[in-house]
Coordinates of C-alpha atoms in Angstrom, one line a residue:
M1 CA -8.8 37.9 -4.0
N2 CA -8.8 41.1 -1.8
S3 CA -10.2 41.2 1.6
S4 CA -13.2 43.4 0.8
I5 CA -14.5 40.8 -1.7
L6 CA -14.0 37.9 0.8
A7 CA -15.8 39.9 3.4
G8 CA -18.7 40.5 1.0
I9 CA -18.8 36.8 0.0
L10 CA -18.9 35.8 3.7
L11 CA -21.6 38.4 4.6
L12 CA -23.8 37.0 1.7
S13 CA -23.3 33.5 3.1
L14 CA -24.1 34.5 6.5
L15 CA -27.4 36.2 5.2
S16 CA -28.4 33.1 3.2
F17 CA -27.7 30.9 6.1
A18 CA -30.0 33.1 8.3
V19 CA -32.8 33.1 5.8
E20 CA -32.7 29.4 5.3
S21 CA -32.5 28.8 9.1
R22 CA -35.5 31.1 9.7
K23 CA -37.3 29.0 6.9
L24 CA -36.3 25.6 8.5
D25 CA -37.4 27.0 11.9
H26 CA -40.8 27.9 10.5
E27 CA -41.4 24.7 8.7
D28 CA -39.9 22.2 11.3
D29 CA -42.3 22.1 14.2
K30 CA -40.6 19.0 15.7
S31 CA -37.5 19.7 17.8
S32 CA -35.8 18.4 20.7
I33 CA -36.7 21.6 22.7
N34 CA -40.2 22.4 21.5
G35 CA -41.6 19.1 20.6
T36 CA -44.4 18.9 18.1
R37 CA -47.3 21.3 17.8
W38 CA -50.8 19.4 17.5
A39 CA -54.1 21.1 16.8
V40 CA -57.7 19.8 17.0
L41 CA -60.4 22.1 15.4
I42 CA -64.0 21.3 15.6
A43 CA -67.3 22.8 14.5
G44 CA -70.1 21.2 16.4
S45 CA -73.1 22.0 14.3
S46 CA -74.6 21.3 10.9
G47 CA -76.9 23.2 8.5
Y48 CA -76.5 26.3 6.4
G49 CA -78.0 28.4 9.3
N50 CA -74.8 27.6 11.3
Y51 CA -72.5 28.6 8.5
R52 CA -70.3 30.6 10.7
H53 CA -69.1 27.7 12.8
Q54 CA -67.5 25.8 9.9
A55 CA -66.2 29.2 8.6
D56 CA -64.5 29.8 11.8
V57 CA -62.9 26.5 11.8
C58 CA -61.7 26.6 8.2
H59 CA -60.3 30.1 8.9
A60 CA -58.5 28.7 12.0
Y61 CA -57.0 25.8 9.8
Q62 CA -55.6 28.4 7.3
I63 CA -53.8 30.2 10.3
L64 CA -52.3 27.1 11.5
K65 CA -51.2 25.9 8.1
S66 CA -49.6 29.2 7.2
G67 CA -48.1 29.2 10.8
G68 CA -46.1 26.2 9.8
L69 CA -47.9 23.3 11.6
K70 CA -47.9 20.2 9.5
E71 CA -51.1 18.8 8.1
E72 CA -50.7 15.4 9.7
N73 CA -50.7 17.3 13.0
I74 CA -53.9 19.3 12.3
I75 CA -57.0 17.4 12.8
V76 CA -60.4 19.0 11.5
F77 CA -64.0 18.1 12.5
M78 CA -66.7 19.7 10.5
Y79 CA -69.9 18.4 9.1
D80 CA -69.0 19.7 5.7
D81 CA -72.4 20.5 4.4
I82 CA -71.9 24.2 3.9
A83 CA -69.6 24.6 1.0
F84 CA -71.8 22.9 -1.4
A85 CA -75.1 23.7 0.1
N86 CA -77.9 24.9 -2.1
E87 CA -78.1 28.0 -0.3
N88 CA -74.4 28.8 -0.8
P89 CA -74.1 31.7 -3.3
R90 CA -70.5 30.7 -4.0
P91 CA -70.4 26.9 -4.3
G92 CA -67.2 25.4 -2.9
I93 CA -66.2 28.7 -1.2
I94 CA -66.6 29.6 2.5
I95 CA -65.9 33.1 3.7
N96 CA -65.5 34.1 7.4
K97 CA -65.9 38.0 6.9
P98 CA -67.6 40.3 4.4
Y99 CA -66.0 40.0 1.0
G100 CA -63.2 37.8 2.7
T101 CA -60.9 35.3 1.0
D102 CA -62.0 31.6 0.6
V103 CA -61.0 29.7 3.9
Y104 CA -62.4 26.4 2.7
Y105 CA -59.6 25.5 0.2
G106 CA -57.3 22.8 1.2
V107 CA -59.1 22.0 4.5
P108 CA -58.7 18.3 5.4
K109 CA -61.8 16.3 5.8
D110 CA -60.7 14.1 8.8
Y111 CA -64.1 13.9 10.4
T112 CA -67.2 14.8 8.6
G113 CA -70.9 14.2 8.6
E114 CA -71.9 11.5 10.9
N115 CA -68.3 11.1 12.2
V116 CA -68.4 14.4 13.9
T117 CA -69.3 12.9 17.2
A118 CA -68.3 13.5 21.1
N119 CA -66.9 9.8 21.1
N120 CA -64.6 10.5 18.1
F121 CA -63.5 14.0 19.3
L122 CA -62.5 12.6 22.8
A123 CA -60.8 9.6 21.2
V124 CA -58.8 11.9 18.9
I125 CA -57.5 14.0 22.0
L126 CA -56.5 10.8 23.8
G127 CA -54.8 9.4 20.7
N128 CA -56.9 6.2 21.0
K129 CA -57.4 5.0 17.6
T130 CA -59.3 1.9 18.6
A131 CA -62.1 4.0 20.0
L132 CA -62.9 5.8 16.7
T133 CA -65.9 5.1 14.7
G134 CA -65.0 6.3 11.2
G135 CA -63.0 9.2 9.9
S136 CA -59.5 9.5 8.8
G137 CA -58.0 7.8 11.6
K138 CA -55.8 10.9 12.6
V139 CA -55.4 11.3 16.4
V140 CA -53.2 13.4 18.7
N141 CA -50.3 11.0 19.2
S142 CA -48.5 13.4 21.4
G143 CA -45.6 13.1 23.9
P144 CA -44.4 14.8 26.9
N145 CA -42.5 17.7 25.1
D146 CA -45.5 18.5 22.8
H147 CA -47.9 21.4 22.8
I148 CA -51.6 20.9 21.9
F149 CA -54.0 23.6 20.7
I150 CA -57.8 22.7 20.8
Y151 CA -60.4 25.0 19.3
Y152 CA -64.1 24.3 19.5
T153 CA -67.0 26.5 18.1
D154 CA -70.7 25.9 18.1
H155 CA -73.7 26.3 20.3
G156 CA -73.5 25.6 24.0
S157 CA -75.7 25.3 27.0
P158 CA -75.2 24.9 30.8
G159 CA -72.9 21.9 31.1
I160 CA -73.2 20.8 27.5
I161 CA -71.5 21.8 24.1
G162 CA -73.2 20.8 20.9
M163 CA -72.6 18.2 18.3
P164 CA -74.4 17.6 15.1
S165 CA -75.9 14.6 16.8
G166 CA -76.0 14.2 20.7
Y167 CA -73.8 16.2 23.1
L168 CA -70.5 16.6 24.7
Y169 CA -70.8 17.1 28.4
A170 CA -68.3 19.3 30.2
K171 CA -67.3 16.5 32.7
D172 CA -66.6 14.1 29.9
L173 CA -64.1 16.5 28.4
I174 CA -62.5 17.2 31.6
D175 CA -62.1 13.4 32.4
V176 CA -60.3 13.0 29.1
L177 CA -58.0 15.8 29.8
Q178 CA -57.2 14.4 33.0
K179 CA -56.3 11.1 31.5
K180 CA -54.2 13.0 28.9
H181 CA -52.4 14.7 31.9
E182 CA -51.8 11.5 33.9
A183 CA -50.4 9.9 30.7
K184 CA -47.8 12.9 30.5
A185 CA -48.9 13.2 26.9
Y186 CA -48.3 16.9 26.4
K187 CA -46.1 19.6 28.0
K188 CA -48.8 22.4 27.6
M189 CA -52.2 22.7 26.2
V190 CA -54.3 25.8 25.2
I191 CA -58.1 25.4 24.5
Y192 CA -60.3 28.1 22.9
V193 CA -64.1 27.6 23.2
E194 CA -66.7 29.6 21.3
A195 CA -70.2 28.7 22.8
C196 CA -72.9 30.1 24.9
E197 CA -72.3 29.5 28.6
S198 CA -68.8 28.3 27.7
G199 CA -67.2 29.0 30.9
I200 CA -69.2 26.2 32.5
V201 CA -67.1 23.7 30.6
F202 CA -64.1 24.6 33.0
E203 CA -65.9 26.4 35.9
G204 CA -64.8 24.5 39.1
L205 CA -63.5 21.5 37.0
L206 CA -60.2 22.4 35.5
P207 CA -57.4 22.3 37.9
K208 CA -54.4 24.8 37.7
T209 CA -51.8 21.8 38.0
W210 CA -52.5 20.3 34.5
N211 CA -50.6 22.8 32.5
I212 CA -53.8 23.6 30.4
Y213 CA -54.9 27.3 29.7
A214 CA -58.5 27.7 28.6
M215 CA -60.1 30.8 27.1
T216 CA -63.9 30.9 26.6
A217 CA -66.2 33.3 24.7
A218 CA -68.6 33.7 27.6
N219 CA -68.9 33.1 31.3
S220 CA -71.0 30.3 32.8
S221 CA -74.4 32.2 32.6
E222 CA -74.4 34.2 29.3
S223 CA -74.6 33.9 25.5
S224 CA -71.9 34.4 23.0
W225 CA -72.5 36.3 19.8
A226 CA -72.7 35.8 16.1
I227 CA -71.4 38.7 13.8
Y228 CA -71.3 39.7 10.1
C229 CA -75.1 38.9 9.8
P230 CA -77.7 40.0 7.3
E231 CA -79.0 43.4 8.1
H232 CA -76.5 43.7 10.9
Y233 CA -73.5 45.9 10.4
P234 CA -70.8 45.1 9.2
Y235 CA -73.0 43.4 6.5
P236 CA -72.1 40.2 4.7
P237 CA -72.6 40.4 0.8
P238 CA -76.3 40.7 0.0
E239 CA -76.5 37.2 -1.5
Y240 CA -75.7 35.7 2.0
D241 CA -78.6 34.9 4.2
T242 CA -76.6 33.8 7.3
C243 CA -74.0 35.1 9.7
L244 CA -70.4 34.6 8.5
G245 CA -68.5 34.5 11.9
D246 CA -68.7 34.6 15.7
L247 CA -67.5 37.5 17.7
F248 CA -65.1 35.8 20.0
S249 CA -63.8 33.6 17.2
I250 CA -63.3 36.3 14.6
S251 CA -61.6 38.3 17.4
W252 CA -58.7 35.8 17.9
L253 CA -58.7 34.7 14.2
E254 CA -58.3 38.2 12.7
D255 CA -55.8 39.1 15.3
S256 CA -53.8 36.1 14.5
D257 CA -54.0 36.9 10.7
K258 CA -51.9 40.0 11.1
H259 CA -49.5 39.8 13.9
D260 CA -46.0 38.4 14.5
L261 CA -47.2 35.8 16.8
Q262 CA -43.7 35.0 17.9
K263 CA -43.9 38.3 19.7
E264 CA -47.5 38.3 20.7
T265 CA -48.1 36.6 23.9
L266 CA -51.4 34.6 25.1
E267 CA -52.0 37.4 27.4
K268 CA -51.8 40.0 24.8
Q269 CA -54.2 38.1 22.6
Y270 CA -56.5 37.6 25.6
R271 CA -56.6 41.3 26.1
V272 CA -57.4 42.1 22.5
V273 CA -60.1 39.4 22.3
K274 CA -61.6 40.4 25.7
R275 CA -61.8 44.0 24.7
R276 CA -63.3 43.3 21.1
T277 CA -65.8 40.8 22.4
G278 CA -66.7 42.8 25.5
F279 CA -65.8 46.4 25.8
D280 CA -66.1 47.3 22.2
Y281 CA -69.6 46.0 21.9
L282 CA -71.5 47.0 25.0
D283 CA -74.9 46.3 23.5
F284 CA -74.2 42.6 22.6
S285 CA -71.0 41.6 24.6
S286 CA -70.0 38.7 26.6
H287 CA -67.2 38.2 29.2
V288 CA -64.2 36.5 27.8
M289 CA -63.0 34.1 30.7
R290 CA -59.9 32.2 31.4
Y291 CA -59.4 29.0 33.5
G292 CA -56.6 26.5 34.5
Y293 CA -52.9 27.2 34.5
I294 CA -53.2 30.9 33.5
K295 CA -50.0 32.3 35.2
G296 CA -47.8 29.6 33.8
I297 CA -48.8 29.8 30.2
Q298 CA -50.0 33.4 29.6
K299 CA -46.5 34.7 28.9
D300 CA -46.0 32.1 26.1
S301 CA -46.0 33.4 22.6
V302 CA -49.1 32.4 20.6
S303 CA -46.8 30.8 18.0
T304 CA -45.9 28.1 20.5
Y305 CA -49.4 26.7 19.8
I306 CA -50.5 27.8 16.4
G307 CA -47.4 29.0 14.7
T308 CA -46.9 32.3 12.9
N309 CA -47.0 33.4 9.3
P310 CA -43.7 34.6 8.0
I311 CA -45.2 37.5 6.1
N312 CA -46.2 39.0 9.6
D313 CA -42.6 39.0 10.8
N314 CA -41.5 42.1 12.7
F315 CA -45.2 43.4 12.8
T316 CA -45.4 46.1 15.4
F317 CA -48.1 45.5 18.1
T318 CA -49.9 48.7 19.1
T319 CA -53.2 49.6 20.6
Q320 CA -54.3 51.0 17.1
T321 CA -53.5 47.6 15.4
S322 CA -54.6 45.4 18.2
S323 CA -58.2 45.1 16.8
S324 CA -59.6 45.4 13.2
S325 CA -63.2 46.0 14.4
P326 CA -65.1 48.7 12.8
L327 CA -66.6 51.6 14.9
P328 CA -68.4 50.0 17.9
S329 CA -71.4 52.4 17.7
K330 CA -72.4 51.0 14.2
I331 CA -71.8 47.3 15.2
K332 CA -74.7 44.7 15.6
G333 CA -74.5 41.2 16.5
L334 CA -76.8 38.4 17.2
D335 CA -77.3 36.2 20.2
Q336 CA -76.1 32.8 19.3
R337 CA -79.2 31.2 20.7
D338 CA -81.4 33.4 18.5
A339 CA -79.3 33.2 15.2
D340 CA -81.3 30.1 14.1
L341 CA -84.6 32.0 14.5
Y342 CA -83.2 35.2 12.8
Y343 CA -81.9 32.9 9.8
L344 CA -85.5 31.6 9.3
L345 CA -87.0 35.0 9.7
H346 CA -84.7 36.5 7.2
K347 CA -85.4 33.7 4.7
F348 CA -89.2 34.3 5.1
N349 CA -88.9 38.1 4.7
K350 CA -86.6 37.7 1.6
A351 CA -88.8 35.1 -0.2
P352 CA -91.1 36.5 -2.9
E353 CA -94.7 36.8 -2.0
G354 CA -96.8 33.8 -3.0
S355 CA -93.8 31.7 -4.0
K356 CA -93.1 28.1 -2.7
E357 CA -90.1 29.4 -1.0
K358 CA -92.2 31.8 1.1
V359 CA -94.6 29.1 2.0
E360 CA -91.7 26.7 3.0
A361 CA -89.8 29.5 5.0
Q362 CA -93.0 30.3 6.8
K363 CA -93.5 26.6 7.7
Q364 CA -90.0 26.3 9.1
L365 CA -90.3 29.7 11.1
N366 CA -93.7 28.6 12.6
E367 CA -92.2 25.2 13.6
E368 CA -89.1 26.9 15.3
I369 CA -91.4 29.4 17.2
S370 CA -93.7 26.6 18.3
Q371 CA -91.0 24.5 19.5
R372 CA -89.5 27.2 21.6
Q373 CA -93.0 28.0 23.2
R374 CA -93.5 24.4 23.9
E375 CA -90.0 24.1 25.6
D376 CA -90.7 27.1 27.7
L377 CA -94.1 25.8 28.7
N378 CA -92.8 22.2 29.4
I379 CA -90.1 23.4 31.8
Q380 CA -92.3 25.9 33.6
R381 CA -94.8 23.2 34.1
I382 CA -92.3 20.5 35.3
T383 CA -90.5 22.8 37.8
T384 CA -93.8 24.1 39.2
M385 CA -95.0 20.4 39.6
L386 CA -91.8 19.4 41.4
F387 CA -91.2 22.7 43.3
G388 CA -94.3 24.7 43.5
L389 CA -95.6 27.9 41.8
K390 CA -93.3 30.0 44.1
N391 CA -89.9 28.0 43.9
G392 CA -90.3 26.6 40.4
P393 CA -88.8 29.7 38.6
N394 CA -85.7 29.6 40.7
M395 CA -84.8 26.2 39.4
V396 CA -84.7 27.8 36.0
Q397 CA -82.8 30.8 36.8
F398 CA -80.5 30.0 39.8
V399 CA -76.7 30.4 39.0
R400 CA -74.1 28.9 41.4
P401 CA -71.4 31.1 42.6
A402 CA -68.2 31.4 40.6
G403 CA -65.7 28.5 41.1
Q404 CA -68.5 25.9 41.7
P405 CA -69.3 23.4 38.9
L406 CA -72.8 23.4 37.4
V407 CA -73.9 20.2 39.0
D408 CA -72.5 17.9 41.7
D409 CA -73.7 14.6 40.0
W410 CA -73.1 14.7 36.1
D411 CA -74.8 11.3 35.7
C412 CA -77.9 12.7 37.1
L413 CA -77.8 15.6 34.7
K414 CA -77.2 13.3 31.8
M415 CA -80.2 11.0 33.1
L416 CA -82.5 14.0 33.4
V417 CA -81.7 15.4 29.9
G418 CA -82.1 12.0 28.4
L419 CA -85.6 11.5 30.3
Y420 CA -86.6 14.8 29.0
E421 CA -85.8 14.0 25.4
E422 CA -87.4 10.7 25.7
H423 CA -90.7 11.9 26.9
C424 CA -90.9 15.4 25.3
G425 CA -88.6 15.3 22.2
T426 CA -85.1 16.5 21.4
L427 CA -84.3 20.0 22.8
S428 CA -83.7 22.7 20.1
T429 CA -80.7 25.0 20.2
Y430 CA -83.0 27.3 22.2
G431 CA -84.2 24.7 24.6
K432 CA -80.8 23.4 25.5
K433 CA -80.6 26.4 27.8
Y434 CA -82.8 24.5 30.2
A435 CA -80.1 22.1 31.0
R436 CA -79.5 24.5 33.8
A437 CA -82.9 23.7 35.3
M438 CA -82.1 20.1 35.1
A439 CA -78.8 20.7 36.8
N440 CA -80.4 22.6 39.5
M441 CA -83.0 19.8 39.8
C442 CA -80.2 17.3 40.4
N443 CA -78.6 19.6 42.9
A444 CA -82.0 19.8 44.8
G445 CA -82.4 16.0 45.0
V446 CA -84.7 15.2 42.1
N447 CA -84.3 11.5 41.1
N448 CA -85.4 9.3 38.2
E449 CA -88.7 8.5 39.6
K450 CA -89.8 12.0 40.3
M451 CA -88.6 13.4 37.0
I452 CA -90.5 10.5 35.2
M453 CA -93.7 11.3 37.2
A454 CA -93.5 15.0 36.0
L455 CA -92.6 14.2 32.4
T456 CA -95.3 11.7 31.9
Q457 CA -97.9 14.3 32.9
V458 CA -96.5 17.2 31.2
C459 CA -95.4 15.6 27.9
K460 CA -98.0 12.9 27.4
T461 CA -99.7 14.9 24.7
N462 CA -96.5 15.8 23.0

């Protein structure tokens, strides 16, 4: 056998070995150097009007799965009442952008329905199986060399992020992260949060020493935005009556869909998401924020946490390809806090005149409007009673300076929210914004007795 044939065989062998090595590197996310990649994905809402949150989470799962994370290391929380809802024009299918592909297929149902709770979410992060109350039992059983990615999407309010039932308070999440840090149960952690006032989750609470990098859709005093909504360009297919995605979420998801995430750093992704969520849409924008150990993690590749799809290998990152957003001048989004109201209004407008659907839609719309008006009036009367006509409005509007947590006494905030709901009824998605007023009341020294006195007078007829 001559030398040229031998050289050819050797070259083919080396190429084959390189391809197989690349495949193994992609599939094997457990090595002595990089540890294991874990991910927790959670949609904190329920109901077809909140379609977008579960769509975001399903899309995130597909990215992680394509990126090489093992299914046993991806833990999914979602109510799972969207795919087969009566309103869904494509039963069993969920899309996250107009005419997009199905993102629901294959998504594990780890924690669904009544098992999507703050308690289970925190227990999963801690790896505490004994604290679970239902679900698949999967937890983040991580070690000191492992990397953790957490993605949350839902409605938010000052100090609180939503759950289908109950709330998750920012301080409770921070306390769990502290325990995880003290247990040396991870090497680095990245958290993305889509919610109104999502910056409050970490503002003044997340130390830089915990090796945790958090990116949020909004700062501590503004809404985040829904997109791909009916009558709002880019339009969903006409048969869809609800928003398909959230602006911050689709910004990082669609960016991750197409890039070689081995080459894209968290810093690059932040810049893309910040621009698309903020600068591209000045009429409905929010300030994407970062907290925690930014300098120590921002240079890490995105693939360190969510993997990378091999079909995107060698993709060239340019300013032209760093966002798939349409022309900004044509775009319209919806304030997350008003998306529920718009969904009901759209259903009412679309229903045929004189039909049962029209009557039912009008009933639901009227109930939503009435509850909003009642909550506005309740808080106005409570703050006026406690602080006077002049100082009352300040309790509703005051925002603490950057770097300070929302409230000094989180138990007080929980108490006041609980007392309000006990006397006046459960806060709506809209009404949860008044958690800021209750936090300010706590900071001003309002105690249990004072709050009960005001509530019994204001809400005695509710």
